[in-house]
Amino acid sequence: MKYAIIRFPGSNCDWDLFYVLRDVMAVTPEFVDYRETTLPDETAAVLVPGGFSYGDYLRSGAIARFSPIMAAVKAFADAGHPVIGICNGFQILTEAGLLPGALRKNSSLDFICKPQPLTVTNATTLFTHEFDAGETVMFPIAHGEGNYYCDDATLAQLKQNHQIAFTYQNNPNGSTADIAGVTNERGNVLGMMPHPERASEAILGGDDGQRLFASLIASVTAAAQ
Amino acid sequence: MMTELSPAEIKAQGLYLQWGLSEDEFQQVEKILGRLPNFTETGLFAAMWSEHCAYKNSKPLLKQFKTTSDRILQGPGEGAGVLDIGDGQAVVFKAESHNHPTAVEPYQGAATGVGGIVRDIFSMGARPVAMLDSLHFGELDDAATKYLVDQTIAGIGDYGNCMGIPTVGGETTFDAIFKNNTIMNAMCVGILNVDDQQKGAAAGDGNSIYYVGAKTGRDGIQGAIFASAEFSDEQESQRSAVQVGDPFAEKQLMEACLELIHDHADILVGIQDMGAAGLVSSSAEMGAKAGYGMQLDLDLVPQRESGMIPYELMLSESQERMLLCVKKGHEQEVEALFAKYESEAVKIGHVTAETQYQLFHKGQQVADVPVHALVDEAPVYTQPSRQPERLKQVTEQFEPEIENMNDTFIELLEQPTIASKHAIYERYDSQVQTNTVVAPGADSAVIRLRGTNKGLAMTTDANPRYMYLDPYKGGQIALSEAARNIVASGAQPLGITDCLNFGSPEDPEVYYELQQATKGMAEACDTFGTPVISGNVSLYNEFNKQPIYPTPMVGMVGLIESMDRLTTIDFKHTGDLIYVIGTTKDDFNGSEIQKMQNETVSGQLFDFDLQVEKQHQDLVSDLIDQHLVASAHDLAEGGLAVGLAESSFAGDLGVAVTVDLPQSWLFAETQSRFIVSVTPDNQAAFEALAGDQAQLIGTVDDDRFAIHTNGQSIDMSLADAKHSWKEALAWQLN
Amino acid sequence: MYRVKVYVTYKESILDPQGEAVKTALHRLDYQTVEKVTVGKYFELNIADRGQNIDEEVDQMCDQLLANVNMESYRYEIESTTTEG
Amino acid sequence: MYRVKVYVTYKESILDPQGEAVKTALHRLDYQTVEKVTVGKYFELNIADRGQNIDEEVDQMCDQLLANVNMESYRYEIESTTTEG
Ligand SMILES: Nc1ncnc2c1ncn2[C@@H]1O[C@H](COP(=O)(O)OP(=O)(O)O)[C@@H](O)[C@H]1O
Ligand SMILES: [Mg+2]
C-alpha cells in the first residue's frame, strides 16, 4: 500500500509529510508529480501537502487545481478512497470543488504561525477515529489565507452531516464557525489548515498529529482486508 | 531611456563621478585600458569598484578577522562560507544587508534581501534550512515607522514562507537613530553534503555560460552604487527602480539548481548567484576566480523589457537569476532540467583562455577589458581616522531614578526592544521542514540535523547602543553575546558571519568606529575560536550626514554534538534553585534603562573582560555536559530582572529571589552573566563545579514573580508581568 | 485585439477584512469622510481577436480561474482595439 | 455622496509575478489568445460629500496609502450620487 503525496510547483511541506509517514508511521509514501495523469498502483490514500503552489499568486490553490493529476485525485475521491489536504492542500481541494467552502485571507491580514488548540469535533471519520470526541489537540498553523468561509446553508449542512472535523478553540483567523477542518459529505475527503505533520514528534513540541495518521492508516488497512 | 555618451563626452562631463568613480579611479581605468573607457565599460568599472562589490574601504579592516579553523571548507570569498560538521555534512551560512532598498520600499526591499541571501546559500550546493533576520528601526511613535515595520516583516515572511525555509530567529531593536536608515540584515543557513560543495568559477576554454532564472528588466540598476551612497532629503526622489521579488520563481530555480548540483555534478563547472551588480559581477567574478576570460552575447540575455542597452543589461539587479558554467557539449541536459522546473536556462556565452572580459551586443563589441582589472584591481583605501569627541569625555555612570520598582520593571518590560517579539516572528513560518526544535522566543534557535543526534544552534546579535559608546568593547560584546546565546542552548560555537552596518567611511569618525569595532570583534573571534566565514559590509548608512550608530551584526552558528545537551531558557519546576553566574555591578551606561529614562544613551561604556566571559561560558558548557542545569539563559538587555522574567514567562513559572544588591542593579547590564536553574538533587554537584562563580539567589515559584533587594522589591503576579511583556509590542505596532 | 478589464470583489454578504483595514487606515490619516471601502482584484488582459465569442471566453475565464464564485463576484469590460491580434 | 473607484497597477517596468502566473495558467487552460495579463488592485470607496475638493482628496489618498508610488501607478473615477453623505 502506498501513500501518494502530490507535489505541485511550490509545494513545500511535501518532505515533511514524507518523513512522518516513512520514519514515524512506518508506511510507504510516494511522491506523485502534478504532471502525472494517474496515481501509482496500490495507492491507498492521497495526501495534498502544504506550501505555496504557484506562489499562491492569484488565490491559494486556484492554479494548482487545474494540474493534470487532479482528475485522477478526483476520481480516487469519487471512488470513496481517502484524500487529505493540509493547508495549501486544503485550499487546493476547496478550489477543486472536492470540499465545500473557500479560504480567505486571515482576518488580521497577516500570516500566522503558532500552535493552536483544536477541538476534535468529529472523532468518527476515517482520519480522526483515534481521537476522542471533544478532545483538545495541539497542532500548529502556518498560513496567510486560512479564514474558512461558507454560506449559511452550507454551514447548516456541514453541521447536520457532521462534516466539521476540527474547530479552533481561539479562532486565529476569522474562520466561519471556528472551522479548522472539514470533510466532504461522504467523509472520505478531509481538508484542514493546521499541520498534523508538524505535531508528530515530541522533539518538535508535540505528537498529537500521529493519531491522525494512525487513524488514516488503520482505516485503509481495514478497508484492504 | 538612457543615451550612451561617447568616451570623450564621459570624460568631459565627468559622468563617472555620478556613478561613484572618483577622478583618480577613472584615471586608473584609463591607464589599465590604455584608452578611454566607453559608456558600458565605465559602467562596469563603476559597479565593480563600488564599495559594495570591491570592499575598497573595508578590506584592510576585514583582514583582522580570523578565517581559519580545522572545520573550514570554505572561508570568505564565495557565495557563503562552509564549515564541516561531521558525518559527511557541512553547514553553510552568510548574512547580507538590504538596508537601502528596505528604507525605500520596505516590503520589496526586505523580500528581495531574503531572496538574495538564499541564492548565496544554494549556489554553494546547500539546501537552505533556516533564516534569521536582524532589524533595527526608528521609534514606534509615528505611523510611517509602524508601516515600515509592518511591511518589512511582511516582506521577509512572504518570501521565506513561500520558499519553505523556516525563519527561526533574529532580533529587532528600536531607536530614533534608525528612523531614516532602517537596518535589515538577513542570514541564511544551509546544509550541504560535503561532496556537493560548489564554487563560483568559470574555467575551461569553450565551456558554456548559462543564464538561468528570471528575465532581466531595468530594476535595481545601479543598486550596488546606490548602496554605496548616503541618503538625504533631496535625494528622496532620485531612486532607481524598485526590485520586486518572486519567491515562487526562486523556489523553482532553487530546486532546479540543487538537482543539477546533486545529480549532474560532472557537467557543472561553477555556479554563482546574480546579486549586487547583477550580470557583470557574477560573470566577471566567476572568470577571474578561475583565471579565465569570457565572451558574452547580450542579445541572448532573456529580457523583460525592450530596448535595454548593454549598460542596463549588465547592471540590472533583477532578482531570481543565477549564472552557471557548464561543460561544453552538455547544453541540452541543462536546458531540459530547467525546463522541468519551468525555469529558463539560456546559453549566453562561453569561457575563453585569454583573460579578457568581452561583451557583444547587436553584432558590436561593447566591452573589452581585462577581467582581473574589474575584479581584483579596485583600489583599496585606508581612510583617515579620528576618535569621536564623545568617546574622549570622562563621565559618571548613569544612575536610574526609581520611585516604584514594580512600575519601573513593567515600564522596562514594555520597551519594544525588550518586549516579546511574537507579533513579529509569528508572521514567519518557523516550522516548515519539521526540524525546528527551539523556535523563536529563546536565546538561540535550534534545528535538529535529521538522521543524526545532532543539532545546530543559531543567533544574530548586535547592540548599537554599546557600539555607540565604545565601538571596540562593543565589538567584543556583540560576539560574546552571540556566543553566550549559543552556549546557553547547549551548543559549541562553530563560526560567524557578519554584516558591518556603518555610516560613511569617508567620515574619519565613522572610520574610527569601523576600525575599533572590527578590532574588538576580531579579538573576540580568537577568544571563542570562531572564524569569520562570510559576511557583508553596508556603509553609507547616513541621513542628512547623520550616521547610524555603528551596528555590526554577528550571526553565529553552533553545533550541538548530542541532542541530550539541548538546554532551553524556560524554568522547569517549582522549587528548582536559581543561580546567577557572574557578578553584577552598577553598569548602566548604554543600558536599556538609561535609554528608557533619558531617551538616549551616553557616557562611557562599562568594563568588559573577554577572559571572564570565556570562563563563564566554559563553566556553563561544563555544567550542561554534566546535565546539572534544568535551564540556562544569558543576561542581556534589561539585566537580571528581565532575564529572570524571560525564563519565568517561557516556563510559566514565577520566582522567589533575594539578592544582596541595590534595587536599581536589577537592571544593570553587566556582561558575562547567565541565570540557570538547578533541581535540588543536583545542588551539591552543581555547587562543587561552579564554585564561587555562581550564587544561589532563590527558587522557582508558582505564580508570583518576586525579587527582593536591599531596597524595594519587585513583587507581582506572574500573569500581570507576562501580559505587559507579551502584548506591549503588538499594541505599539498597531 | 481586445483589451479586457476584470473586477473581482467579495460578494456583498462577505466581510472584507482588507476593506475594513484600509478604511481604518484612511481614518487614521484623517480622511474621516470615507464611509466604506471594498478591496478587490483588478485584471487587465490583452486578448487576440481570433473571431471567438469574446464575451463567452472572458466569462469562462472568470468562472474557472479569475474568481472563486463561492465567495467572489466579477464583472468585466471588453474594448475592441484596432490593432489586429 | 461620492462613489469612487481606484485602480492600482504596477508601473510598466516593474516585474508583475502575479500577472505572469495568471497568464501561464490561462494558457494551460487553453486560452491561447491571452497575450498579456496585469494584476492590480481595485478599490471602491464611498465618500461623504462635505464640500471638499474631492479630486484632490482622492489623489492624496492614493499617493499616501492606496498605491505605492515607488512602483505602482493609479487612476480613479469619481461619481457623485444623489444620496447625501
Ligand atoms: N526579527 C525577528 N525575527 C525572528 N525572530 C526574532 C526577531 N526579533 C526577535 N526574535 C526572537 O525573539 C527572541 C528574543 O530576541 P532577543 O531579545 O534579541 O534575544 P537575546 O537578547 O537573547 O539575543 C529570540 O528568540 C529571537 O530569535
Ligand atoms: Mg539571549
Short mmCIF file of C-alpha atoms in Angstrom, two decimals, chain A residues 116-122 128 133-139 141 148 155 158-159 163-173 175-182 190-194:
data_model
loop_
_atom_site.label_atom_id
_atom_site.label_comp_id
_atom_site.label_asym_id
_atom_site.label_seq_id
_atom_site.Cartn_x
_atom_site.Cartn_y
_atom_site.Cartn_z
CA GLN A 116 -3.30 26.13 18.16
CA PRO A 117 -5.52 24.19 20.50
CA LEU A 118 -8.20 22.45 18.44
CA THR A 119 -11.30 20.56 19.42
CA VAL A 120 -11.84 17.25 17.67
CA THR A 121 -15.43 17.84 16.65
CA ASN A 122 -15.99 14.59 14.85
CA THR A 128 -9.96 11.06 13.33
CA ALA A 133 -14.80 13.34 20.56
CA GLY A 134 -14.42 16.77 22.13
CA GLU A 135 -10.77 16.16 22.86
CA THR A 136 -8.27 19.06 22.71
CA VAL A 137 -5.26 18.57 20.46
CA MET A 138 -2.40 20.96 19.65
CA PHE A 139 -1.50 21.44 16.00
CA ILE A 141 -0.98 26.58 11.93
CA TYR A 148 -12.69 29.46 6.17
CA LEU A 155 -22.82 25.63 7.24
CA LEU A 158 -21.87 20.76 7.43
CA LYS A 159 -23.28 20.66 10.92
CA GLN A 163 -18.63 17.30 8.37
CA ILE A 164 -16.78 19.61 10.73
CA ALA A 165 -13.79 17.58 11.89
CA PHE A 166 -11.80 20.17 13.85
CA THR A 167 -12.59 23.57 15.29
CA TYR A 168 -10.29 26.22 16.72
CA GLN A 169 -10.59 26.98 20.40
CA ASN A 170 -9.23 30.53 19.93
CA ASN A 171 -10.21 31.29 16.36
CA PRO A 172 -6.97 32.77 15.00
CA ASN A 173 -8.05 33.75 11.51
CA SER A 175 -12.97 31.25 10.14
CA THR A 176 -16.71 30.79 9.94
CA ALA A 177 -17.92 28.78 12.94
CA ASP A 178 -14.29 28.36 14.09
CA ILE A 179 -13.82 25.71 11.44
CA ALA A 180 -10.28 24.34 11.19
CA GLY A 181 -11.03 21.21 9.18
CA VAL A 182 -13.96 19.81 7.21
CA LEU A 190 -10.63 15.90 4.70
CA GLY A 191 -9.19 19.39 4.43
CA MET A 192 -7.60 21.19 7.33
CA MET A 193 -5.47 24.29 7.78
CA PRO A 194 -3.49 23.10 10.85
#
